[in-house]
C-alpha cells in the first residue's frame, strides 16, 4: 500500500492456534528493510513531538535540523548534477537537475582518451579498466545506437546483466574455466545438467511469457538440486520477454486427440508417465514425491513453465532441442516404442502426457510412484470398499468388479458418484496409521457424475432440481445386500417409495455397467443421470466426456454445458447402460 508521510493507525489481528505464546510483527517498505513494529510505534503525534523536543541537542546521536543548511543542500543537489543520477523526492515530486544537459557531449562525439587513456589525467577518474573493457567501451562509443534486431538486443541485455557468466546462448557464454568448478550440485550423477544453468537455446519458444517474466524479475528456484541461484532483475530485463518470443520460434504442433474424451486422454497420459511405460517418474519428482533415481525437475511444473510446442519437440527429439541432455527418447520418425497405445503415434502420446500434466498439482499420481501401495484387486467376486473416496464423499461405497470396471456410490446423497476402469483402490492411506483423508480411485478413465441428491420427487420434468440434501428431502440409506456373484444392491427410501439400485458389468468387449433401479410405492420419482455438456447421438443415446449413456425415456433439459439428463422412474425395474 502507498502511505503518506506521518502517523498511521495500526491494528494487528492474530489467532492463537496452539504452541508457544509468542507474537512478532514486522513492517517493511521501500527504502528500508524489516523493522520490528514496536520500534516505530508512538502513542500519538503529540507524544512523538514531545519525545523529539525532549532530546538533548548536544547529544551527538541527536539530529538537529539546520534549515539554512537544508536550503543550501537542496540547491547544491540540483545545481551540482546529483539529480542527474540520483533521485530525491520532495513534496511528491522529483528534484530536477539544474545542471545544463549540454555541458556533456553526446556519447557519439566522445574521443578516445579521458578515462579510457592509458594514464588518465590526475583530475579524471581512474577506473583501472582492462584492455578488454576499454575495447568494449570504444566499440560502444563508435556505434552508440545499439543493435536493430531482436537477437542483437537480447545479446546486448545478456552481456549488460552478465547472464552469459552462467548461461550459454549460441556460441557465447557459459562458465569460464576459472570459475567452472564453483558451480555445484546435490546430484552429481546428473552431470552438468544439474550443475550448470541451462542453455538459452530456443528459450523464447520454450518458456511461457508469464513464467519468463516472473523469473527475470524474481529469479528462479525450480531446480533445487542446482546450488547456483538465478538473481532477479526487477524491470531491468522485462523487455527480454518480447524479444525472446520474437527471436525464438518452433513450428506449431497441430491439434491432436480432439475427438477423444479429456478423461481418457488424461488416463493415457498418466499411464505413459508411470513406471510401466516411459518411466518418467524414475528421474523426475512429481508433486514433491521423490523419484527412484536422480531428482529431476518436478513434472507438475512443466505446464506452468513450458510452451506446448516446445514440450512436443523436446520429448520427441531431446538431443536436438537440448544438446547434451540425459533425457532419453522413446520416439523415432514419429513412432513410439509403445506401439499399442494411441496407435503408437508420437504426437498423440506426447499430447496425452501434456494434457495429463496440465492438471498441475491436482494431477493424479502416476502408477508406480507410491512405493507402499496396498492395491485392492478383485478376483472372482467384487471388492466393496467403504471409506472416504475423493469425489464420492465421506460415506462412499466403492465397488470393484473382476471385469475391471468400478464405481463409487455416495450413501449420503444416494447417487452414483464415480465410474472408472482397471485398477480399483489403494487402501494404504486408510489402512495404515490413523487413516485420515480422502483417497481417489487407483485406476483410469475416471468419470465423475452429477453432484447433489441422486433422485427426487418432481411435479413434472420442468421443475427445477432440488438443492436440498437427500436427508433434508426425507430420504434414508438402508444399506446393501449381496446378489448373484457377490454384487451389491443398494437400497434406500423416503417412507413413500422403496428403491433398490444394482449394477452388473457388461459382457463381451465393451467396458461398462448395466444399472437396474427398482422402485415400489408412490410415483413421481426422477433419477438425475448426468449433468454437463451432453451430446445426443443418432441412436438416441447420449455422450458425456467419453461416457455413453443409454436408457428408454431419457429427458434432456437445460442448455450448453449445464444440460441435465433425467429419467422418470415408473414402479418396477428401469435399466440404464453406461459404456466408456
Coordinates of C-alpha atoms in Angstrom, one line a residue:
X1 CA 0.0 0.0 0.0
X2 CA 1.1 3.6 -0.5
X3 CA 1.3 5.6 2.7
X4 CA 1.9 9.4 3.0
X5 CA 4.4 10.7 5.5
X6 CA 3.1 10.9 9.0
X7 CA 1.4 8.8 11.6
X8 CA -0.9 5.9 10.7
X9 CA -3.1 3.8 13.0
X10 CA -2.2 0.1 13.0
X11 CA -4.2 -2.9 14.2
X12 CA -2.7 -6.4 14.4
X13 CA -5.1 -9.4 14.3
X14 CA -3.8 -12.8 15.1
X15 CA -5.1 -16.3 16.0
X16 CA -3.6 -18.4 18.7
X17 CA -3.9 -21.9 17.3
X18 CA -1.6 -23.7 19.8
X19 CA 2.0 -24.0 20.6
X20 CA 4.0 -21.3 22.3
X21 CA 2.5 -17.9 23.3
X22 CA 4.6 -15.6 21.2
X23 CA 3.8 -12.8 18.8
X24 CA 6.2 -10.8 16.5
X25 CA 5.1 -8.2 14.0
X26 CA 7.4 -6.5 11.4
X27 CA 7.0 -3.6 9.0
X28 CA 8.8 -3.4 5.7
X29 CA 8.8 -0.8 2.9
X30 CA 10.6 0.9 0.1
X31 CA 13.9 2.3 1.2
X32 CA 14.0 0.4 4.5
X33 CA 14.4 -3.2 5.5
X34 CA 12.4 -5.2 8.0
X35 CA 11.8 -3.4 11.3
X36 CA 10.2 -4.7 14.5
X37 CA 6.8 -2.9 14.7
X38 CA 7.4 -1.8 18.2
X39 CA 10.4 0.3 17.2
X40 CA 8.3 2.6 15.1
X41 CA 5.2 2.8 17.3
X42 CA 4.1 6.0 19.0
X43 CA 1.0 6.8 21.1
X44 CA 0.1 9.9 19.2
X45 CA 1.5 12.8 17.2
X46 CA 1.7 14.9 20.3
X47 CA 3.7 12.2 22.1
X48 CA 6.1 12.0 19.2
X49 CA 6.7 15.8 19.2
X50 CA 7.2 15.7 23.0
X51 CA 9.8 13.0 22.6
X52 CA 11.7 14.9 19.9
X53 CA 11.6 18.1 22.0
X54 CA 13.0 16.3 25.0
X55 CA 16.2 15.2 23.2
X56 CA 19.4 16.9 24.2
X57 CA 20.7 19.0 21.2
X58 CA 24.2 18.4 22.4
X59 CA 23.9 14.7 22.2
X60 CA 25.9 13.5 19.2
X61 CA 23.1 10.9 18.4
X62 CA 20.5 13.7 18.2
X63 CA 19.9 15.1 14.7
X64 CA 19.2 18.8 14.8
X65 CA 17.9 20.1 11.6
X66 CA 19.5 23.3 10.4
X67 CA 17.1 24.9 8.0
X68 CA 19.8 27.1 6.4
X69 CA 21.9 24.0 5.6
X70 CA 18.8 22.2 4.3
X71 CA 18.1 25.1 1.9
X72 CA 21.8 25.2 0.8
X73 CA 22.0 21.4 0.4
X74 CA 18.8 21.3 -1.7
X75 CA 20.3 23.9 -4.1
X76 CA 23.6 22.0 -4.3
X77 CA 21.8 18.7 -5.0
X78 CA 20.1 20.3 -8.0
X79 CA 23.0 22.5 -9.2
X80 CA 25.9 20.1 -9.0
X81 CA 24.3 17.4 -11.1
X82 CA 23.5 15.0 -8.2
X83 CA 19.9 14.9 -9.6
X84 CA 21.2 13.7 -13.0
X85 CA 21.8 10.2 -11.5
X86 CA 20.2 10.2 -8.0
X87 CA 16.5 10.5 -7.3
X88 CA 15.3 12.8 -4.5
X89 CA 11.5 13.2 -3.9
X90 CA 10.3 16.3 -2.2
X91 CA 6.7 17.2 -1.8
X92 CA 5.6 14.3 -4.0
X93 CA 7.8 15.5 -6.9
X94 CA 11.4 14.6 -8.0
X95 CA 14.1 17.3 -7.6
X96 CA 15.0 18.4 -11.1
X97 CA 18.7 18.9 -12.0
X98 CA 19.7 22.5 -12.8
X99 CA 22.9 21.4 -14.5
X100 CA 22.7 22.2 -18.2
X101 CA 22.5 19.0 -20.2
X102 CA 24.7 20.3 -22.9
X103 CA 27.8 20.5 -20.6
X104 CA 28.5 16.9 -21.6
X105 CA 29.0 15.9 -25.2
X106 CA 26.8 13.2 -26.8
X107 CA 28.3 9.7 -26.5
X108 CA 28.9 9.5 -30.2
X109 CA 31.1 12.7 -30.2
X110 CA 33.4 11.5 -27.4
X111 CA 37.0 10.8 -28.4
X112 CA 39.5 8.2 -27.1
X113 CA 41.3 9.4 -24.0
X114 CA 40.0 10.7 -20.8
X115 CA 39.1 7.8 -18.5
X116 CA 40.0 5.5 -21.4
X117 CA 43.5 6.8 -21.7
X118 CA 46.5 4.7 -20.8
X119 CA 47.2 7.0 -17.9
X120 CA 44.1 9.3 -17.2
X121 CA 44.9 12.9 -16.2
X122 CA 45.0 13.5 -12.5
X123 CA 41.7 15.3 -12.4
X124 CA 39.9 12.5 -14.3
X125 CA 38.5 9.3 -12.6
X126 CA 40.7 6.2 -13.0
X127 CA 38.6 3.1 -13.2
X128 CA 41.6 0.7 -13.7
X129 CA 40.0 -0.6 -16.8
X130 CA 41.5 -3.7 -18.5
X131 CA 42.3 -3.6 -22.2
X132 CA 39.2 -5.8 -22.9
X133 CA 37.0 -3.4 -21.1
X134 CA 38.5 -0.3 -22.8
X135 CA 38.0 -2.0 -26.2
X136 CA 34.4 -2.8 -25.4
X137 CA 33.7 0.8 -24.4
X138 CA 35.4 2.2 -27.5
X139 CA 33.2 -0.1 -29.6
X140 CA 30.1 1.2 -28.0
X141 CA 31.2 4.8 -28.4
X142 CA 31.7 4.4 -32.1
X143 CA 28.2 2.8 -32.6
X144 CA 26.0 4.1 -29.8
X145 CA 22.7 3.4 -31.4
X146 CA 22.7 -0.2 -30.4
X147 CA 21.5 -3.3 -32.4
X148 CA 18.4 -3.1 -34.5
X149 CA 17.3 -6.7 -34.5
X150 CA 15.8 -8.8 -31.6
X151 CA 18.8 -11.2 -31.3
X152 CA 21.2 -8.3 -31.1
X153 CA 19.1 -6.6 -28.4
X154 CA 19.0 -9.9 -26.5
X155 CA 22.7 -10.3 -26.6
X156 CA 23.2 -6.7 -25.5
X157 CA 21.0 -7.2 -22.5
X158 CA 22.6 -10.5 -21.6
X159 CA 26.0 -9.0 -21.7
X160 CA 24.9 -6.0 -19.7
X161 CA 23.3 -8.1 -17.0
X162 CA 26.1 -10.7 -17.1
X163 CA 23.7 -13.5 -17.9
X164 CA 26.4 -15.1 -20.1
X165 CA 28.5 -15.7 -17.0
X166 CA 26.3 -18.6 -16.2
X167 CA 24.2 -19.3 -19.3
X168 CA 25.3 -20.1 -22.9
X169 CA 23.3 -18.7 -25.9
X170 CA 24.5 -19.7 -29.3
X171 CA 28.3 -19.9 -29.2
X172 CA 28.7 -17.3 -26.4
X173 CA 28.7 -17.5 -22.7
X174 CA 28.7 -20.3 -20.1
X175 CA 31.1 -20.6 -17.1
X176 CA 34.7 -19.8 -17.9
X177 CA 37.3 -22.4 -17.0
X178 CA 38.5 -20.4 -14.0
X179 CA 35.0 -20.4 -12.3
X180 CA 33.6 -23.7 -13.7
X181 CA 34.3 -25.7 -10.6
X182 CA 32.4 -23.2 -8.5
X183 CA 29.1 -24.4 -10.0
X184 CA 27.9 -27.2 -7.6
X185 CA 25.0 -29.6 -7.3
X186 CA 23.5 -32.0 -4.9
X187 CA 23.0 -34.5 -7.7
X188 CA 26.5 -35.1 -9.3
X189 CA 25.2 -38.2 -11.0
X190 CA 23.1 -35.9 -13.3
X191 CA 26.2 -34.3 -14.7
X192 CA 26.4 -30.7 -15.9
X193 CA 22.6 -30.5 -16.4
X194 CA 22.3 -30.4 -12.6
X195 CA 25.3 -28.2 -12.0
X196 CA 25.4 -25.5 -14.8
X197 CA 22.5 -23.3 -15.5
X198 CA 20.6 -24.3 -18.7
X199 CA 21.5 -23.3 -22.3
X200 CA 19.4 -20.4 -23.5
X201 CA 18.7 -22.1 -26.8
X202 CA 15.1 -21.5 -28.0
X203 CA 14.3 -20.0 -24.6
X204 CA 11.5 -17.8 -26.1
X205 CA 9.9 -20.8 -27.7
X206 CA 10.4 -22.9 -24.5
X207 CA 9.1 -20.8 -21.7
X208 CA 5.6 -19.3 -21.3
X209 CA 5.6 -15.5 -21.2
X210 CA 4.2 -15.1 -17.7
X211 CA 6.7 -17.5 -16.3
X212 CA 9.6 -15.9 -18.3
X213 CA 8.5 -12.5 -16.9
X214 CA 8.5 -13.9 -13.4
X215 CA 11.9 -15.5 -13.4
X216 CA 13.5 -12.4 -15.0
X217 CA 12.0 -10.2 -12.3
X218 CA 12.3 -12.5 -9.3
X219 CA 14.9 -15.2 -10.1
X220 CA 14.2 -19.0 -10.2
X221 CA 14.4 -21.9 -7.7
X222 CA 12.7 -24.6 -9.7
X223 CA 15.9 -26.8 -9.7
X224 CA 16.5 -27.4 -6.0
X225 CA 19.5 -29.7 -6.8
X226 CA 21.3 -26.8 -8.6
X227 CA 23.2 -24.7 -5.9
X228 CA 23.7 -21.7 -8.2
X229 CA 20.7 -19.4 -7.9
X230 CA 19.4 -17.1 -10.6
X231 CA 19.1 -13.5 -9.4
X232 CA 16.0 -11.3 -10.0
X233 CA 16.5 -8.2 -12.2
X234 CA 13.2 -6.5 -11.5
X235 CA 12.1 -4.5 -14.5
X236 CA 15.6 -4.1 -15.9
X237 CA 15.2 -7.2 -18.0
X238 CA 11.4 -7.1 -18.6
X239 CA 11.9 -6.2 -22.3
X240 CA 13.6 -9.6 -22.9
X241 CA 10.2 -11.4 -22.8
X242 CA 9.0 -9.8 -26.0
X243 CA 12.5 -10.0 -27.6
X244 CA 12.9 -13.7 -26.9
X245 CA 9.4 -14.5 -28.1
X246 CA 10.2 -12.7 -31.3
X247 CA 13.6 -14.3 -31.9
X248 CA 13.0 -18.0 -30.9
X249 CA 10.4 -19.9 -32.9
X250 CA 9.4 -23.6 -33.3
X251 CA 6.8 -25.0 -35.8
X252 CA 3.3 -25.1 -34.3
X253 CA 2.1 -28.6 -33.4
X254 CA -1.3 -29.3 -34.9
X255 CA -4.2 -30.1 -32.6
X256 CA -4.4 -33.8 -31.9
X257 CA -6.8 -36.1 -29.9
X258 CA -9.6 -33.6 -30.1
X259 CA -12.1 -36.4 -30.7
X260 CA -11.1 -38.3 -27.6
X261 CA -12.6 -37.6 -24.2
X262 CA -10.5 -35.5 -21.8
X263 CA -10.8 -38.2 -19.1
X264 CA -9.5 -40.9 -21.4
X265 CA -6.6 -38.7 -22.7
X266 CA -5.5 -37.9 -19.1
X267 CA -5.8 -41.5 -18.2
X268 CA -3.5 -42.5 -21.0
X269 CA -1.0 -39.7 -20.1
X270 CA -0.9 -40.9 -16.6
X271 CA -0.1 -44.4 -17.8
X272 CA 2.6 -43.2 -20.1
X273 CA 4.4 -41.2 -17.4
X274 CA 4.2 -44.1 -15.0
X275 CA 6.7 -46.9 -14.1
X276 CA 5.3 -49.5 -16.5
X277 CA 5.5 -47.3 -19.6
X278 CA 8.1 -44.5 -20.3
X279 CA 9.1 -44.3 -16.6
X280 CA 9.3 -40.5 -16.4
X281 CA 8.9 -40.8 -12.6
X282 CA 12.2 -42.7 -12.4
X283 CA 14.1 -39.4 -13.0
X284 CA 11.6 -36.7 -12.2
X285 CA 9.9 -35.7 -9.0
X286 CA 6.1 -35.4 -9.0
X287 CA 4.2 -33.1 -6.7
X288 CA 7.2 -33.2 -4.3
X289 CA 7.3 -37.0 -4.3
X290 CA 10.9 -38.3 -4.9
X291 CA 11.9 -40.2 -8.0
X292 CA 13.6 -43.5 -7.8
X293 CA 17.0 -42.3 -9.2
X294 CA 18.1 -38.7 -9.8
X295 CA 15.7 -36.0 -8.7
X296 CA 14.9 -34.1 -11.9
X297 CA 12.7 -31.0 -12.1
X298 CA 9.1 -31.6 -10.9
X299 CA 6.9 -32.7 -13.8
X300 CA 3.8 -30.8 -12.4
X301 CA 5.7 -27.5 -13.0
X302 CA 6.0 -28.2 -16.8
X303 CA 2.7 -26.8 -18.0
X304 CA 3.3 -23.7 -15.8
X305 CA 6.8 -23.2 -17.3
X306 CA 6.7 -24.6 -20.8
X307 CA 5.0 -23.9 -24.1
X308 CA 3.1 -26.9 -25.6
X309 CA 5.1 -26.8 -28.9
X310 CA 8.4 -26.9 -27.1
X311 CA 7.3 -29.8 -24.9
X312 CA 6.3 -31.8 -28.0
X313 CA 9.6 -31.0 -29.8
X314 CA 11.7 -31.8 -26.7
X315 CA 10.1 -35.1 -25.7
X316 CA 10.2 -36.2 -29.4
X317 CA 13.8 -35.1 -30.1
X318 CA 15.6 -34.3 -26.8
X319 CA 19.1 -34.1 -28.1
X320 CA 18.2 -31.8 -31.0
X321 CA 16.3 -29.4 -28.7
X322 CA 18.7 -29.5 -25.7
X323 CA 22.1 -30.8 -26.8
X324 CA 23.9 -32.8 -24.1
X325 CA 20.8 -33.7 -22.1
X326 CA 20.5 -37.1 -20.5
X327 CA 16.8 -37.3 -21.4
X328 CA 16.2 -40.5 -23.4
X329 CA 14.0 -40.6 -26.4
X330 CA 11.1 -43.1 -26.9
X331 CA 10.3 -42.0 -30.4
X332 CA 11.7 -42.3 -33.9
X333 CA 10.4 -40.9 -37.1
X334 CA 7.1 -40.1 -35.4
X335 CA 6.5 -43.6 -34.0
X336 CA 6.7 -44.7 -30.4
X337 CA 8.3 -47.8 -28.8
X338 CA 4.9 -48.4 -27.3
X339 CA 3.0 -49.2 -30.5
X340 CA -0.2 -50.4 -28.7
X341 CA -1.1 -47.0 -27.2
X342 CA -2.8 -44.4 -29.3
X343 CA -1.7 -46.1 -32.5
X344 CA 1.9 -45.8 -31.4
X345 CA 1.9 -42.2 -32.7
X346 CA 4.4 -39.8 -31.1
X347 CA 2.3 -36.7 -31.3
X348 CA -0.7 -38.4 -29.8
X349 CA 1.2 -39.9 -26.9
X350 CA 3.1 -36.7 -26.1
X351 CA -0.2 -34.7 -26.2
X352 CA -1.7 -37.2 -23.8
X353 CA 1.1 -36.6 -21.3
X354 CA 0.8 -32.8 -21.8
X355 CA -3.0 -32.9 -21.1
X356 CA -2.4 -35.1 -18.1
X357 CA 0.3 -32.8 -16.7
X358 CA -1.8 -29.7 -17.3
X359 CA -3.7 -30.5 -14.1
X360 CA -0.5 -29.4 -12.3
X361 CA -0.6 -30.1 -8.5
X362 CA -4.1 -31.6 -8.9
X363 CA -2.9 -34.3 -11.3
X364 CA -3.3 -37.9 -10.0
X365 CA 0.0 -39.6 -9.1
X366 CA 1.4 -41.7 -11.9
X367 CA 1.2 -45.5 -11.5
X368 CA 4.3 -46.8 -9.6
X369 CA 5.1 -43.7 -7.7
X370 CA 3.6 -44.8 -4.4
X371 CA 6.0 -47.4 -3.1
X372 CA 3.9 -48.6 -0.1
X373 CA 0.6 -49.0 -2.1
X374 CA -2.0 -51.6 -0.9
X375 CA -3.8 -52.1 -4.1
X376 CA -7.1 -53.9 -3.8
X377 CA -7.6 -56.2 -6.8
X378 CA -11.0 -58.1 -7.2
X379 CA -10.6 -61.7 -8.2
X380 CA -13.7 -63.9 -8.6
X381 CA -16.1 -61.7 -6.6
X382 CA -16.3 -57.9 -6.3
X383 CA -14.5 -56.0 -3.6
X384 CA -16.5 -53.5 -1.5
X385 CA -14.5 -50.6 0.0
X386 CA -16.4 -48.3 2.4
X387 CA -14.4 -45.2 3.2
X388 CA -13.6 -41.5 2.3
X389 CA -13.3 -41.6 -1.5
X390 CA -12.4 -38.4 -3.4
X391 CA -15.4 -37.3 -5.5
X392 CA -17.8 -39.6 -3.7
X393 CA -18.0 -38.1 -0.2
X394 CA -17.4 -39.3 3.4
X395 CA -19.9 -42.1 3.2
X396 CA -18.7 -43.5 -0.1
X397 CA -19.0 -47.2 -1.0
X398 CA -16.6 -48.3 -3.7
X399 CA -17.2 -51.4 -5.7
X400 CA -14.5 -53.1 -7.8
X401 CA -15.6 -55.8 -10.2
X402 CA -13.3 -58.5 -11.6
X403 CA -14.3 -57.3 -15.1
X404 CA -12.1 -54.2 -14.4
X405 CA -14.9 -51.7 -14.1
X406 CA -15.5 -49.9 -10.8
X407 CA -18.0 -47.5 -9.2
X408 CA -18.3 -45.3 -6.1
X409 CA -21.8 -44.8 -4.6
X410 CA -22.4 -41.8 -2.4
X411 CA -24.6 -43.1 0.5
X412 CA -25.2 -39.5 1.8
X413 CA -26.8 -38.2 -1.5
X414 CA -27.9 -41.6 -2.8
X415 CA -26.2 -41.1 -6.1
X416 CA -23.8 -42.9 -8.5
X417 CA -20.7 -40.6 -8.0
X418 CA -17.9 -42.1 -10.0
X419 CA -17.2 -44.6 -12.7
X420 CA -13.7 -45.8 -13.6
X421 CA -11.8 -48.7 -15.2
X422 CA -8.8 -51.1 -14.5
X423 CA -7.2 -50.8 -11.0
X424 CA -9.6 -50.4 -8.1
X425 CA -8.4 -48.6 -4.9
X426 CA -5.2 -48.1 -3.0
X427 CA -6.0 -48.7 0.7
X428 CA -2.6 -47.7 2.1
X429 CA -3.8 -44.3 3.3
X430 CA -6.8 -45.6 5.1
X431 CA -5.4 -48.9 6.4
X432 CA -2.1 -47.5 7.9
X433 CA -1.6 -45.1 10.8
X434 CA -4.7 -43.1 11.5
X435 CA -6.2 -43.5 8.1
X436 CA -7.0 -39.8 7.7
X437 CA -8.2 -38.1 4.5
X438 CA -9.8 -38.9 1.1
X439 CA -8.3 -41.3 -1.4
X440 CA -9.1 -41.2 -5.1
X441 CA -9.6 -44.1 -7.5
X442 CA -6.4 -46.0 -8.4
X443 CA -7.4 -46.8 -12.0
X444 CA -8.0 -45.0 -15.2
X445 CA -10.8 -43.4 -17.3
X446 CA -12.4 -41.8 -14.3
X447 CA -15.8 -40.3 -15.0
X448 CA -17.4 -38.0 -12.3
X449 CA -21.2 -37.9 -12.3
X450 CA -23.7 -35.3 -11.2
X451 CA -23.3 -33.9 -7.6
X452 CA -26.3 -33.4 -5.3
X453 CA -29.1 -35.6 -4.4
X454 CA -29.4 -38.5 -6.9
X455 CA -33.2 -38.8 -7.2
X456 CA -36.1 -36.5 -6.4
X457 CA -39.9 -36.3 -6.5
X458 CA -40.9 -33.7 -9.1
X459 CA -44.3 -32.4 -10.2
X460 CA -43.1 -32.8 -13.8
X461 CA -39.8 -32.8 -15.9
X462 CA -39.8 -29.0 -16.0
X463 CA -39.5 -28.5 -12.2
X464 CA -36.0 -27.4 -11.0
X465 CA -33.9 -30.0 -9.4
X466 CA -33.9 -29.5 -5.6
X467 CA -30.9 -28.1 -3.9
X468 CA -31.7 -29.7 -0.5
X469 CA -29.8 -32.8 0.6
X470 CA -31.2 -36.3 0.4
X471 CA -31.6 -36.3 4.2
X472 CA -33.5 -33.0 4.1
X473 CA -35.8 -34.4 1.5
X474 CA -36.7 -37.3 3.7
X475 CA -34.5 -40.0 2.1
X476 CA -32.6 -42.6 4.1
X477 CA -30.0 -45.0 3.0
X478 CA -30.8 -48.6 4.2
X479 CA -27.6 -50.4 3.3
X480 CA -27.0 -53.1 0.7
X481 CA -27.4 -56.8 0.1
X482 CA -25.2 -59.1 -1.9
X483 CA -26.9 -60.5 -5.0
X484 CA -25.5 -63.0 -7.6
X485 CA -21.7 -63.3 -7.7
X486 CA -21.4 -61.1 -4.6
X487 CA -22.6 -57.9 -6.4
X488 CA -24.0 -55.4 -4.0
X489 CA -27.5 -54.0 -4.5
X490 CA -28.1 -50.7 -2.6
X491 CA -31.5 -49.9 -1.0
X492 CA -33.0 -46.7 0.2
X493 CA -36.3 -45.0 0.6
X494 CA -38.3 -41.9 1.9
X495 CA -41.3 -43.7 3.6
X496 CA -43.3 -43.4 0.4
X497 CA -41.2 -45.3 -2.1
X498 CA -38.6 -48.1 -1.6
X499 CA -35.7 -48.2 -4.1
X500 CA -33.2 -51.0 -4.9
X501 CA -30.2 -50.0 -7.0
X502 CA -28.0 -52.7 -8.5
X503 CA -25.1 -52.8 -11.1
X504 CA -23.9 -55.6 -13.4
X505 CA -20.7 -55.4 -15.6
X506 CA -21.3 -55.7 -19.3
X507 CA -20.2 -58.9 -21.0
X508 CA -18.1 -59.0 -24.2
X509 CA -15.6 -56.4 -25.5
X510 CA -17.4 -53.4 -24.2
X511 CA -16.4 -52.0 -20.8
X512 CA -19.4 -50.7 -18.9
X513 CA -22.2 -51.4 -16.5
X514 CA -25.9 -52.0 -16.6
X515 CA -27.8 -50.3 -13.8
X516 CA -31.2 -51.5 -12.7
X517 CA -33.3 -49.2 -10.4
X518 CA -36.3 -50.9 -9.0
X519 CA -39.0 -48.9 -7.2
X520 CA -42.1 -49.8 -5.2
X521 CA -44.5 -47.2 -3.9
X522 CA -45.7 -43.7 -4.9
X523 CA -44.9 -42.3 -8.4
X524 CA -43.4 -39.0 -9.5
X525 CA -39.7 -40.0 -9.0
X526 CA -37.0 -38.9 -11.3
X527 CA -33.3 -40.0 -11.4
X528 CA -30.7 -37.5 -12.4
X529 CA -28.4 -39.5 -14.6
X530 CA -25.9 -36.8 -15.7
X531 CA -25.2 -33.1 -15.8
X532 CA -22.8 -31.4 -18.2
X533 CA -22.1 -30.9 -21.9
X534 CA -24.3 -33.7 -23.2
X535 CA -24.3 -34.8 -26.8
X536 CA -27.2 -36.7 -28.3
X537 CA -26.3 -39.5 -30.7
X538 CA -28.3 -40.7 -33.8
X539 CA -29.3 -43.9 -32.0
X540 CA -30.9 -41.9 -29.1
X541 CA -28.1 -42.5 -26.6
X542 CA -26.1 -39.6 -25.0
X543 CA -22.4 -39.0 -24.5
X544 CA -20.8 -37.0 -21.7
X545 CA -17.0 -36.6 -21.9
X546 CA -16.5 -40.1 -23.3
X547 CA -19.3 -41.8 -21.2
X548 CA -22.0 -43.3 -23.3
X549 CA -25.5 -43.4 -21.6
X550 CA -28.4 -45.4 -23.0
X551 CA -31.9 -45.8 -21.5
X552 CA -35.5 -45.7 -22.6
X553 CA -37.4 -42.4 -21.7
X554 CA -34.4 -40.1 -21.1
X555 CA -35.3 -36.5 -20.8
X556 CA -32.8 -33.8 -21.8
X557 CA -33.2 -30.3 -20.4
X558 CA -31.1 -27.2 -19.9
X559 CA -28.6 -25.5 -22.2
X560 CA -24.9 -25.6 -23.2
X561 CA -22.6 -27.1 -20.5
X562 CA -25.3 -27.3 -17.9
X563 CA -27.7 -29.8 -19.5
X564 CA -29.4 -32.3 -17.3
X565 CA -30.4 -35.9 -18.2
X566 CA -33.4 -37.1 -16.2
X567 CA -35.0 -40.5 -16.2
X568 CA -38.6 -40.9 -14.9
X569 CA -38.8 -44.0 -12.6
X570 CA -42.0 -45.9 -13.0
X571 CA -42.9 -48.6 -10.5
X572 CA -40.9 -51.6 -11.3
X573 CA -37.5 -52.0 -12.9
X574 CA -35.7 -49.3 -15.0
X575 CA -32.5 -50.1 -16.8
X576 CA -29.6 -47.7 -17.7
X577 CA -26.4 -48.7 -19.6
X578 CA -23.1 -46.9 -19.1
X579 CA -20.3 -47.5 -21.5
X580 CA -16.9 -45.7 -21.5

